[in-house]
Structure formats: C-alpha cells, structure tokens
Amino acid sequence: MALAANDHEKDIEFFAYEMQAKRGVEQGSSTTVELLFNSAYYWLSNYGQSFKRPFYWMMGSFGFFGLFYLFFATQILPYWQAMAFALGHSFKNVVPLFTTLVRLGGRPEGYETNYNLAFAKLANGQNGTALVDGLLLVSYVQQFIGIVLLFLLLLALRNKFRLK
C-alpha cells in the first residue's frame, strides 16, 4: 500500500515492522544464525532506517579498538607516541579503504611518517613480530566491522533520500 501511494518513509517503516514480525516465526528464520543476523540488523541500523546508529557504532569501534591498540603500543612506545599511533591506526581501520587512499598520496622520496616509524619501533621491540601480527589480525577484524557499518550507513542514507 505504501508503494502504491509512493510513500517511501512508510514503506521503509512497514519493512522494519515486517522484519520484526517474521523474526523467529517464518520458516527458515528461526535458526540461531538467522536470528542473530536479524537482531544485528536491527541493533546496528534499525533495519536500514537509521544512519545515526551505524555512525555511532563506527565511533564506538574507533574508541574500543583505539584503546586496545593503545594498551599494546604503550608496552614498547612512549605514551604520547603510543597514543598517536593507536588513534591513527584505529582511524585507518574503522574507515574502510582509507589506508589505500593514504598510501596513494604523494610523499617525498625517503620520507617516513610518524605512524610508519612507530609501527617499525613496535616491530623491532621485544616480541615485536608477535605484537605486530596480533595488531594486524585485530586490524582485519576492525576493517571488516567498518565495511559492514559503512554499508549500513550508506543504505540508511539511500533510504532516507529515496535513492533507487
């Protein structure tokens, strides 16, 4: 009915109600995995209606993983250098594809950023290889979370501005 009346906002709202009503009742939606994905879709973006929720989750991911990186970086780096590294590393990972954009930017030959120097210090420190491998593994997890949240953010913006 909402589609026939060209009421896009009600169409999205009714879709959310339909997703909630079918959760665990419809055949094929009662397994643990489907319930988990349905609940995550609700909590992360209110079924594609909210662009604030994915943004807040991205900021939460930035803070949580930043603290995680800070904890391990302070074992080798001085505090302020560890803080700059942790915030930079978390930001590069929470925004998907940002590291590629930064890498493609112009730099003078032989120039090393403070971030790269800090990463090299971490790798050369005591248990550096294991530390860097662990940081990279956690970074991949954060990047995956960032990709999912960016998708949900863009989906909500698409729904909000009625783009097809």
Tab-separated table of N, CA and C in Angstrom:
chain	number	residue	atom	x	y	z
A	1	MET	N	0.834	-1.197	0.000
A	1	MET	CA	0.000	0.000	0.000
A	1	MET	C	0.872	1.251	0.000
A	2	ALA	N	1.948	1.211	0.769
A	2	ALA	CA	2.827	2.377	0.827
A	2	ALA	C	3.517	2.597	-0.513
A	3	LEU	N	3.892	1.497	-1.186
A	3	LEU	CA	4.495	1.636	-2.505
A	3	LEU	C	3.509	2.215	-3.502
A	4	ALA	N	2.258	1.764	-3.452
A	4	ALA	CA	1.244	2.264	-4.367
A	4	ALA	C	0.973	3.747	-4.142
A	5	ALA	N	1.079	4.185	-2.899
A	5	ALA	CA	0.846	5.597	-2.574
A	5	ALA	C	2.122	6.433	-2.700
A	6	ASN	N	3.225	5.797	-3.113
A	6	ASN	CA	4.524	6.477	-3.233
A	6	ASN	C	4.968	7.132	-1.929
A	7	ASP	N	4.660	6.473	-0.830
A	7	ASP	CA	5.094	6.961	0.488
A	7	ASP	C	6.322	6.156	0.905
A	8	HIS	N	7.472	6.686	0.578
A	8	HIS	CA	8.724	5.961	0.792
A	8	HIS	C	9.021	5.754	2.277
A	9	GLU	N	8.746	6.748	3.097
A	9	GLU	CA	9.028	6.633	4.533
A	9	GLU	C	8.189	5.538	5.182
A	10	LYS	N	6.931	5.476	4.839
A	10	LYS	CA	6.070	4.422	5.394
A	10	LYS	C	6.472	3.056	4.854
A	11	ASP	N	6.927	3.002	3.606
A	11	ASP	CA	7.373	1.747	3.027
A	11	ASP	C	8.538	1.177	3.833
A	12	ILE	N	9.502	2.014	4.172
A	12	ILE	CA	10.655	1.570	4.963
A	12	ILE	C	10.216	1.198	6.373
A	13	GLU	N	9.302	1.985	6.931
A	13	GLU	CA	8.805	1.694	8.283
A	13	GLU	C	8.066	0.361	8.313
A	14	PHE	N	7.221	0.095	7.317
A	14	PHE	CA	6.487	-1.164	7.261
A	14	PHE	C	7.435	-2.341	7.023
A	15	PHE	N	8.506	-2.116	6.246
A	15	PHE	CA	9.512	-3.156	6.043
A	15	PHE	C	10.131	-3.550	7.385
A	16	ALA	N	10.439	-2.550	8.216
A	16	ALA	CA	11.024	-2.831	9.536
A	16	ALA	C	10.039	-3.618	10.397
A	17	TYR	N	8.773	-3.227	10.380
A	17	TYR	CA	7.775	-3.963	11.152
A	17	TYR	C	7.650	-5.405	10.650
A	18	GLU	N	7.696	-5.579	9.333
A	18	GLU	CA	7.600	-6.914	8.755
A	18	GLU	C	8.790	-7.777	9.171
A	19	MET	N	9.992	-7.197	9.165
A	19	MET	CA	11.186	-7.938	9.584
A	19	MET	C	11.073	-8.354	11.046
A	20	GLN	N	10.556	-7.473	11.893
A	20	GLN	CA	10.387	-7.811	13.303
A	20	GLN	C	9.339	-8.895	13.495
A	21	ALA	N	8.248	-8.801	12.738
A	21	ALA	CA	7.164	-9.773	12.890
A	21	ALA	C	7.583	-11.163	12.408
A	22	LYS	N	8.417	-11.225	11.382
A	22	LYS	CA	8.828	-12.517	10.835
A	22	LYS	C	9.943	-13.165	11.641
A	23	ARG	N	10.590	-12.401	12.507
A	23	ARG	CA	11.748	-12.922	13.246
A	23	ARG	C	11.358	-14.129	14.081
A	24	GLY	N	11.942	-15.269	13.747
A	24	GLY	CA	11.740	-16.488	14.509
A	24	GLY	C	10.444	-17.207	14.229
A	25	VAL	N	9.568	-16.638	13.406
A	25	VAL	CA	8.268	-17.241	13.137
A	25	VAL	C	8.244	-17.882	11.763
A	26	GLU	N	8.724	-17.152	10.768
A	26	GLU	CA	8.705	-17.639	9.399
A	26	GLU	C	9.681	-18.797	9.235
A	27	GLN	N	9.301	-19.774	8.402
A	27	GLN	CA	10.163	-20.922	8.167
A	27	GLN	C	11.476	-20.444	7.554
A	28	GLY	N	12.584	-20.911	8.109
A	28	GLY	CA	13.895	-20.504	7.631
A	28	GLY	C	14.468	-19.316	8.386
A	29	SER	N	13.685	-18.708	9.284
A	29	SER	CA	14.205	-17.568	10.047
A	29	SER	C	14.294	-17.879	11.537
A	30	SER	N	14.159	-19.143	11.875
A	30	SER	CA	14.138	-19.480	13.302
A	30	SER	C	15.439	-20.113	13.782
A	31	THR	N	16.424	-20.287	12.895
A	31	THR	CA	17.692	-20.829	13.353
A	31	THR	C	18.470	-19.738	14.080
A	32	THR	N	19.424	-20.151	14.834
A	32	THR	CA	20.212	-19.213	15.631
A	32	THR	C	20.929	-18.199	14.754
A	33	VAL	N	21.460	-18.631	13.623
A	33	VAL	CA	22.203	-17.727	12.733
A	33	VAL	C	21.287	-16.656	12.160
A	34	GLU	N	20.111	-17.054	11.666
A	34	GLU	CA	19.185	-16.071	11.103
A	34	GLU	C	18.700	-15.093	12.166
A	35	LEU	N	18.426	-15.598	13.354
A	35	LEU	CA	18.008	-14.713	14.443
A	35	LEU	C	19.123	-13.743	14.821
A	36	LEU	N	20.340	-14.226	14.806
A	36	LEU	CA	21.486	-13.372	15.122
A	36	LEU	C	21.636	-12.263	14.089
A	37	PHE	N	21.550	-12.604	12.800
A	37	PHE	CA	21.670	-11.587	11.749
A	37	PHE	C	20.512	-10.600	11.785
A	38	ASN	N	19.313	-11.093	12.029
A	38	ASN	CA	18.154	-10.208	12.108
A	38	ASN	C	18.305	-9.242	13.279
A	39	SER	N	18.724	-9.751	14.412
A	39	SER	CA	18.917	-8.888	15.580
A	39	SER	C	20.036	-7.882	15.345
A	40	ALA	N	21.123	-8.327	14.722
A	40	ALA	CA	22.233	-7.414	14.432
A	40	ALA	C	21.782	-6.331	13.460
A	41	TYR	N	20.996	-6.682	12.461
A	41	TYR	CA	20.477	-5.703	11.503
A	41	TYR	C	19.614	-4.669	12.221
A	42	TYR	N	18.849	-5.121	13.197
A	42	TYR	CA	18.034	-4.189	13.980
A	42	TYR	C	18.910	-3.282	14.844
A	43	TRP	N	19.815	-3.880	15.620
A	43	TRP	CA	20.616	-3.091	16.560
A	43	TRP	C	21.594	-2.160	15.863
A	44	LEU	N	22.116	-2.567	14.732
A	44	LEU	CA	23.115	-1.744	14.055
A	44	LEU	C	22.519	-0.638	13.197
A	45	SER	N	21.301	-0.844	12.663
A	45	SER	CA	20.773	0.187	11.756
A	45	SER	C	19.255	0.328	11.757
A	46	ASN	N	18.570	-0.324	12.696
A	46	ASN	CA	17.105	-0.279	12.729
A	46	ASN	C	16.525	-0.649	11.359
A	47	TYR	N	17.001	-1.748	10.826
A	47	TYR	CA	16.564	-2.278	9.533
A	47	TYR	C	16.747	-1.269	8.402
A	48	GLY	N	17.872	-0.575	8.406
A	48	GLY	CA	18.189	0.353	7.325
A	48	GLY	C	17.513	1.704	7.440
A	49	GLN	N	16.870	1.981	8.562
A	49	GLN	CA	16.174	3.260	8.725
A	49	GLN	C	17.056	4.333	9.355
A	50	SER	N	18.026	3.929	10.171
A	50	SER	CA	18.823	4.886	10.926
A	50	SER	C	20.232	4.991	10.360
A	51	PHE	N	20.656	6.212	10.073
A	51	PHE	CA	22.044	6.403	9.690
A	51	PHE	C	22.881	6.829	10.892
A	52	LYS	N	22.220	7.184	11.988
A	52	LYS	CA	22.946	7.556	13.205
A	52	LYS	C	23.526	6.320	13.893
A	53	ARG	N	22.764	5.242	13.939
A	53	ARG	CA	23.239	4.032	14.620
A	53	ARG	C	24.539	3.497	14.027
A	54	PRO	N	24.630	3.307	12.698
A	54	PRO	CA	25.917	2.820	12.171
A	54	PRO	C	27.060	3.803	12.438
A	55	PHE	N	26.754	5.102	12.378
A	55	PHE	CA	27.790	6.098	12.649
A	55	PHE	C	28.265	5.994	14.096
A	56	TYR	N	27.323	5.875	15.032
A	56	TYR	CA	27.704	5.740	16.444
A	56	TYR	C	28.469	4.441	16.696
A	57	TRP	N	28.067	3.362	16.031
A	57	TRP	CA	28.787	2.104	16.164
A	57	TRP	C	30.201	2.232	15.596
A	58	MET	N	30.354	2.987	14.507
A	58	MET	CA	31.694	3.211	13.961
A	58	MET	C	32.551	3.992	14.948
A	59	MET	N	31.970	5.005	15.587
A	59	MET	CA	32.713	5.782	16.578
A	59	MET	C	33.059	4.905	17.797
A	60	GLY	N	32.129	4.034	18.178
A	60	GLY	CA	32.402	3.098	19.268
A	60	GLY	C	33.524	2.134	18.906
A	61	SER	N	33.516	1.655	17.671
A	61	SER	CA	34.584	0.780	17.188
A	61	SER	C	35.915	1.518	17.199
A	62	PHE	N	35.902	2.772	16.770
A	62	PHE	CA	37.118	3.590	16.786
A	62	PHE	C	37.684	3.693	18.201
A	63	GLY	N	36.822	3.985	19.170
A	63	GLY	CA	37.270	4.128	20.554
A	63	GLY	C	37.719	2.820	21.173
A	64	PHE	N	36.931	1.767	21.001
A	64	PHE	CA	37.258	0.469	21.592
A	64	PHE	C	38.577	-0.067	21.053
A	65	PHE	N	38.697	-0.099	19.731
A	65	PHE	CA	39.922	-0.633	19.151
A	65	PHE	C	41.102	0.308	19.396
A	66	GLY	N	40.841	1.611	19.456
A	66	GLY	CA	41.914	2.553	19.784
A	66	GLY	C	42.498	2.276	21.159
A	67	LEU	N	41.630	1.985	22.130
A	67	LEU	CA	42.123	1.629	23.464
A	67	LEU	C	42.895	0.315	23.442
A	68	PHE	N	42.422	-0.618	22.648
A	68	PHE	CA	43.113	-1.900	22.507
A	68	PHE	C	44.520	-1.682	21.946
A	69	TYR	N	44.622	-0.891	20.867
A	69	TYR	CA	45.936	-0.623	20.269
A	69	TYR	C	46.825	0.152	21.238
A	70	LEU	N	46.231	1.076	21.975
A	70	LEU	CA	47.000	1.862	22.939
A	70	LEU	C	47.600	0.966	24.015
A	71	PHE	N	46.818	0.020	24.501
A	71	PHE	CA	47.296	-0.890	25.543
A	71	PHE	C	48.562	-1.619	25.101
A	72	PHE	N	48.554	-2.126	23.877
A	72	PHE	CA	49.714	-2.886	23.404
A	72	PHE	C	50.857	-1.984	22.945
A	73	ALA	N	50.535	-0.814	22.409
A	73	ALA	CA	51.592	0.080	21.937
A	73	ALA	C	52.378	0.687	23.094
A	74	THR	N	51.732	0.912	24.249
A	74	THR	CA	52.437	1.503	25.387
A	74	THR	C	53.470	0.554	25.987
A	75	GLN	N	53.418	-0.709	25.621
A	75	GLN	CA	54.428	-1.655	26.107
A	75	GLN	C	55.790	-1.392	25.488
A	76	ILE	N	55.813	-0.739	24.314
A	76	ILE	CA	57.075	-0.503	23.616
A	76	ILE	C	57.328	0.990	23.383
A	77	LEU	N	56.287	1.735	23.064
A	77	LEU	CA	56.448	3.150	22.709
A	77	LEU	C	56.201	4.057	23.908
A	78	PRO	N	56.779	5.266	23.901
A	78	PRO	CA	56.409	6.257	24.913
A	78	PRO	C	54.913	6.585	24.783
A	79	TYR	N	54.296	7.034	25.882
A	79	TYR	CA	52.838	7.169	25.931
A	79	TYR	C	52.277	8.036	24.807
A	80	TRP	N	52.832	9.228	24.600
A	80	TRP	CA	52.252	10.123	23.586
A	80	TRP	C	52.421	9.568	22.183
A	81	GLN	N	53.534	8.928	21.936
A	81	GLN	CA	53.735	8.303	20.634
A	81	GLN	C	52.777	7.114	20.467
A	82	ALA	N	52.581	6.365	21.539
A	82	ALA	CA	51.629	5.245	21.503
A	82	ALA	C	50.205	5.748	21.288
A	83	MET	N	49.866	6.876	21.923
A	83	MET	CA	48.523	7.459	21.756
A	83	MET	C	48.302	7.878	20.299
A	84	ALA	N	49.277	8.558	19.709
A	84	ALA	CA	49.151	8.985	18.312
A	84	ALA	C	49.053	7.774	17.389
A	85	PHE	N	49.857	6.750	17.660
A	85	PHE	CA	49.807	5.537	16.845
A	85	PHE	C	48.446	4.864	16.965
A	86	ALA	N	47.949	4.706	18.193
A	86	ALA	CA	46.684	3.994	18.420
A	86	ALA	C	45.522	4.713	17.748
A	87	LEU	N	45.456	6.027	17.885
A	87	LEU	CA	44.365	6.778	17.254
A	87	LEU	C	44.462	6.725	15.728
A	88	GLY	N	45.680	6.876	15.212
A	88	GLY	CA	45.860	6.809	13.763
A	88	GLY	C	45.548	5.435	13.208
A	89	HIS	N	45.996	4.406	13.897
A	89	HIS	CA	45.759	3.036	13.438
A	89	HIS	C	44.269	2.683	13.505
A	90	SER	N	43.609	3.107	14.566
A	90	SER	CA	42.179	2.832	14.691
A	90	SER	C	41.390	3.583	13.621
A	91	PHE	N	41.756	4.831	13.363
A	91	PHE	CA	41.044	5.606	12.336
A	91	PHE	C	41.240	4.997	10.955
A	92	LYS	N	42.451	4.572	10.648
A	92	LYS	CA	42.711	3.966	9.346
A	92	LYS	C	41.926	2.675	9.156
A	93	ASN	N	41.636	1.995	10.253
A	93	ASN	CA	40.925	0.721	10.146
A	93	ASN	C	39.413	0.856	10.225
A	94	VAL	N	38.904	1.868	10.901
A	94	VAL	CA	37.459	1.999	11.046
A	94	VAL	C	36.824	2.540	9.762
A	95	VAL	N	37.582	3.293	8.996
A	95	VAL	CA	37.082	3.821	7.728
A	95	VAL	C	37.651	2.947	6.616
A	96	PRO	N	36.839	2.074	6.046
A	96	PRO	CA	37.336	1.157	5.025
A	96	PRO	C	37.936	1.909	3.841
A	97	LEU	N	38.971	1.362	3.299
A	97	LEU	CA	39.670	1.878	2.129
A	97	LEU	C	40.467	3.153	2.407
A	98	PHE	N	40.443	3.654	3.642
A	98	PHE	CA	41.190	4.876	3.961
A	98	PHE	C	42.692	4.646	3.840
A	99	THR	N	43.158	3.480	4.246
A	99	THR	CA	44.594	3.208	4.169
A	99	THR	C	45.073	3.216	2.726
A	100	THR	N	44.239	2.763	1.806
A	100	THR	CA	44.613	2.787	0.400
A	100	THR	C	44.724	4.226	-0.090
A	101	LEU	N	43.799	5.069	0.309
A	101	LEU	CA	43.851	6.469	-0.099
A	101	LEU	C	45.093	7.164	0.450
A	102	VAL	N	45.442	6.862	1.690
A	102	VAL	CA	46.616	7.480	2.298
A	102	VAL	C	47.881	7.005	1.601
A	103	ARG	N	47.942	5.733	1.287
A	103	ARG	CA	49.122	5.183	0.633
A	103	ARG	C	49.333	5.776	-0.755
A	104	LEU	N	48.253	6.128	-1.433
A	104	LEU	CA	48.364	6.646	-2.787
A	104	LEU	C	48.669	8.145	-2.824
A	105	GLY	N	48.678	8.800	-1.669
A	105	GLY	CA	49.005	10.221	-1.621
A	105	GLY	C	50.482	10.446	-1.900
A	106	GLY	N	50.802	11.626	-2.410
A	106	GLY	CA	52.188	11.935	-2.754
A	106	GLY	C	53.044	12.186	-1.517
A	107	ARG	N	54.281	11.671	-1.543
A	107	ARG	CA	55.259	11.885	-0.469
A	107	ARG	C	56.624	12.047	-1.101
A	108	PRO	N	57.469	12.842	-0.485
A	108	PRO	CA	58.844	12.926	-0.996
A	108	PRO	C	59.553	11.580	-0.844
A	109	GLU	N	60.500	11.335	-1.697
A	109	GLU	CA	61.221	10.059	-1.666
A	109	GLU	C	62.003	9.935	-0.364
A	110	GLY	N	61.875	8.785	0.273
A	110	GLY	CA	62.578	8.529	1.514
A	110	GLY	C	61.880	9.065	2.752
A	111	TYR	N	60.730	9.702	2.602
A	111	TYR	CA	60.004	10.257	3.748
A	111	TYR	C	59.231	9.161	4.469
A	112	GLU	N	59.369	9.115	5.766
A	112	GLU	CA	58.623	8.167	6.600
A	112	GLU	C	57.737	8.952	7.558
A	113	THR	N	56.469	8.597	7.620
A	113	THR	CA	55.555	9.272	8.545
A	113	THR	C	55.827	8.818	9.972
A	114	ASN	N	55.363	9.589	10.932
A	114	ASN	CA	55.494	9.187	12.340
A	114	ASN	C	54.784	7.867	12.590
A	115	TYR	N	53.667	7.663	11.915
A	115	TYR	CA	52.921	6.409	12.047
A	115	TYR	C	53.792	5.223	11.605
A	116	ASN	N	54.434	5.333	10.441
A	116	ASN	CA	55.283	4.246	9.952
A	116	ASN	C	56.491	4.023	10.855
A	117	LEU	N	57.054	5.104	11.376
A	117	LEU	CA	58.185	4.970	12.292
A	117	LEU	C	57.761	4.262	13.585
A	118	ALA	N	56.566	4.608	14.095
A	118	ALA	CA	56.062	3.959	15.312
A	118	ALA	C	55.799	2.479	15.050
A	119	PHE	N	55.247	2.158	13.892
A	119	PHE	CA	54.993	0.760	13.554
A	119	PHE	C	56.314	-0.010	13.475
A	120	ALA	N	57.347	0.620	12.913
A	120	ALA	CA	58.655	-0.031	12.830
A	120	ALA	C	59.237	-0.259	14.225
A	121	LYS	N	59.047	0.697	15.141
A	121	LYS	CA	59.521	0.519	16.517
A	121	LYS	C	58.794	-0.640	17.197
A	122	LEU	N	57.497	-0.749	16.929
A	122	LEU	CA	56.739	-1.865	17.501
A	122	LEU	C	57.267	-3.202	16.974
A	123	ALA	N	57.571	-3.252	15.685
A	123	ALA	CA	58.045	-4.497	15.084
A	123	ALA	C	59.439	-4.867	15.592
A	124	ASN	N	60.252	-3.878	15.907
A	124	ASN	CA	61.625	-4.144	16.342
A	124	ASN	C	61.755	-4.281	17.851
A	125	GLY	N	60.694	-4.070	18.586
A	125	GLY	CA	60.741	-4.186	20.041
A	125	GLY	C	60.723	-5.633	20.494
A	126	GLN	N	60.731	-5.810	21.815
A	126	GLN	CA	60.685	-7.154	22.386
A	126	GLN	C	59.361	-7.813	22.011
A	127	ASN	N	59.407	-9.027	21.493
A	127	ASN	CA	58.219	-9.749	20.995
A	127	ASN	C	57.507	-8.948	19.909
A	128	GLY	N	58.263	-8.171	19.148
A	128	GLY	CA	57.682	-7.270	18.145
A	128	GLY	C	56.917	-7.978	17.053
A	129	THR	N	57.450	-9.091	16.558
A	129	THR	CA	56.787	-9.800	15.466
A	129	THR	C	55.426	-10.322	15.912
A	130	ALA	N	55.362	-10.904	17.087
A	130	ALA	CA	54.082	-11.417	17.596
A	130	ALA	C	53.119	-10.270	17.862
A	131	LEU	N	53.631	-9.160	18.368
A	131	LEU	CA	52.789	-7.999	18.652
A	131	LEU	C	52.200	-7.439	17.367
A	132	VAL	N	53.031	-7.265	16.358
A	132	VAL	CA	52.559	-6.715	15.090
A	132	VAL	C	51.587	-7.682	14.417
A	133	ASP	N	51.872	-8.976	14.466
A	133	ASP	CA	50.946	-9.954	13.886
A	133	ASP	C	49.585	-9.889	14.588
A	134	GLY	N	49.597	-9.774	15.906
A	134	GLY	CA	48.345	-9.644	16.654
A	134	GLY	C	47.613	-8.357	16.305
A	135	LEU	N	48.346	-7.246	16.189
A	135	LEU	CA	47.724	-5.972	15.824
A	135	LEU	C	47.106	-6.048	14.429
A	136	LEU	N	47.804	-6.703	13.513
A	136	LEU	CA	47.270	-6.825	12.157
A	136	LEU	C	46.018	-7.692	12.128
A	137	LEU	N	46.004	-8.761	12.892
A	137	LEU	CA	44.817	-9.617	12.956
A	137	LEU	C	43.612	-8.843	13.494
A	138	VAL	N	43.826	-8.090	14.565
A	138	VAL	CA	42.746	-7.274	15.134
A	138	VAL	C	42.341	-6.180	14.139
A	139	SER	N	43.303	-5.653	13.394
A	139	SER	CA	43.008	-4.632	12.385
A	139	SER	C	42.082	-5.173	11.306
A	140	TYR	N	42.307	-6.417	10.896
A	140	TYR	CA	41.439	-7.022	9.882
A	140	TYR	C	40.011	-7.156	10.398
A	141	VAL	N	39.880	-7.523	11.654
A	141	VAL	CA	38.542	-7.624	12.258
A	141	VAL	C	37.878	-6.251	12.275
A	142	GLN	N	38.634	-5.225	12.673
A	142	GLN	CA	38.071	-3.878	12.718
A	142	GLN	C	37.702	-3.391	11.315
A	143	GLN	N	38.511	-3.708	10.326
A	143	GLN	CA	38.186	-3.306	8.958
A	143	GLN	C	36.915	-3.987	8.470
A	144	PHE	N	36.739	-5.263	8.794
A	144	PHE	CA	35.511	-5.967	8.407
A	144	PHE	C	34.302	-5.320	9.057
A	145	ILE	N	34.411	-5.018	10.342
A	145	ILE	CA	33.317	-4.342	11.046
A	145	ILE	C	33.044	-2.986	10.395
A	146	GLY	N	34.106	-2.274	10.050
A	146	GLY	CA	33.958	-0.973	9.404
A	146	GLY	C	33.257	-1.061	8.060
A	147	ILE	N	33.561	-2.100	7.281
A	147	ILE	CA	32.910	-2.281	5.982
A	147	ILE	C	31.412	-2.520	6.166
A	148	VAL	N	31.063	-3.379	7.110
A	148	VAL	CA	29.645	-3.665	7.369
A	148	VAL	C	28.924	-2.395	7.821
A	149	LEU	N	29.537	-1.657	8.731
A	149	LEU	CA	28.895	-0.436	9.240
A	149	LEU	C	28.806	0.648	8.171
A	150	LEU	N	29.822	0.753	7.320
A	150	LEU	CA	29.758	1.727	6.226
A	150	LEU	C	28.634	1.366	5.263
A	151	PHE	N	28.493	0.074	4.966
A	151	PHE	CA	27.393	-0.368	4.108
A	151	PHE	C	26.048	0.004	4.715
A	152	LEU	N	25.873	-0.251	6.016
A	152	LEU	CA	24.602	0.070	6.673
A	152	LEU	C	24.363	1.584	6.715
A	153	LEU	N	25.417	2.352	6.887
A	153	LEU	CA	25.302	3.814	6.871
A	153	LEU	C	24.855	4.296	5.493
A	154	LEU	N	25.489	3.786	4.448
A	154	LEU	CA	25.113	4.180	3.092
A	154	LEU	C	23.712	3.694	2.734
A	155	LEU	N	23.339	2.517	3.202
A	155	LEU	CA	21.983	2.013	2.968
A	155	LEU	C	20.952	2.928	3.603
A	156	ALA	N	21.200	3.357	4.823
A	156	ALA	CA	20.265	4.250	5.504
A	156	ALA	C	20.186	5.601	4.796
A	157	LEU	N	21.320	6.102	4.338
A	157	LEU	CA	21.299	7.374	3.594
A	157	LEU	C	20.534	7.218	2.282
A	158	ARG	N	20.722	6.090	1.621
A	158	ARG	CA	19.968	5.816	0.393
A	158	ARG	C	18.467	5.778	0.679
A	159	ASN	N	18.100	5.085	1.760
A	159	ASN	CA	16.689	5.002	2.118
A	159	ASN	C	16.136	6.359	2.535
A	160	LYS	N	16.933	7.128	3.240
A	160	LYS	CA	16.470	8.433	3.729
A	160	LYS	C	16.196	9.391	2.576
A	161	PHE	N	17.048	9.366	1.561
A	161	PHE	CA	16.901	10.295	0.444
A	161	PHE	C	16.225	9.670	-0.756
A	162	ARG	N	15.603	8.527	-0.547
A	162	ARG	CA	14.783	7.844	-1.556
A	162	ARG	C	15.530	7.562	-2.852
A	163	LEU	N	16.767	7.136	-2.759
A	163	LEU	CA	17.534	6.799	-3.948
A	163	LEU	C	17.276	5.346	-4.321
A	164	LYS	N	17.249	5.062	-5.573
A	164	LYS	CA	16.989	3.702	-6.039
A	164	LYS	C	18.262	3.020	-6.441
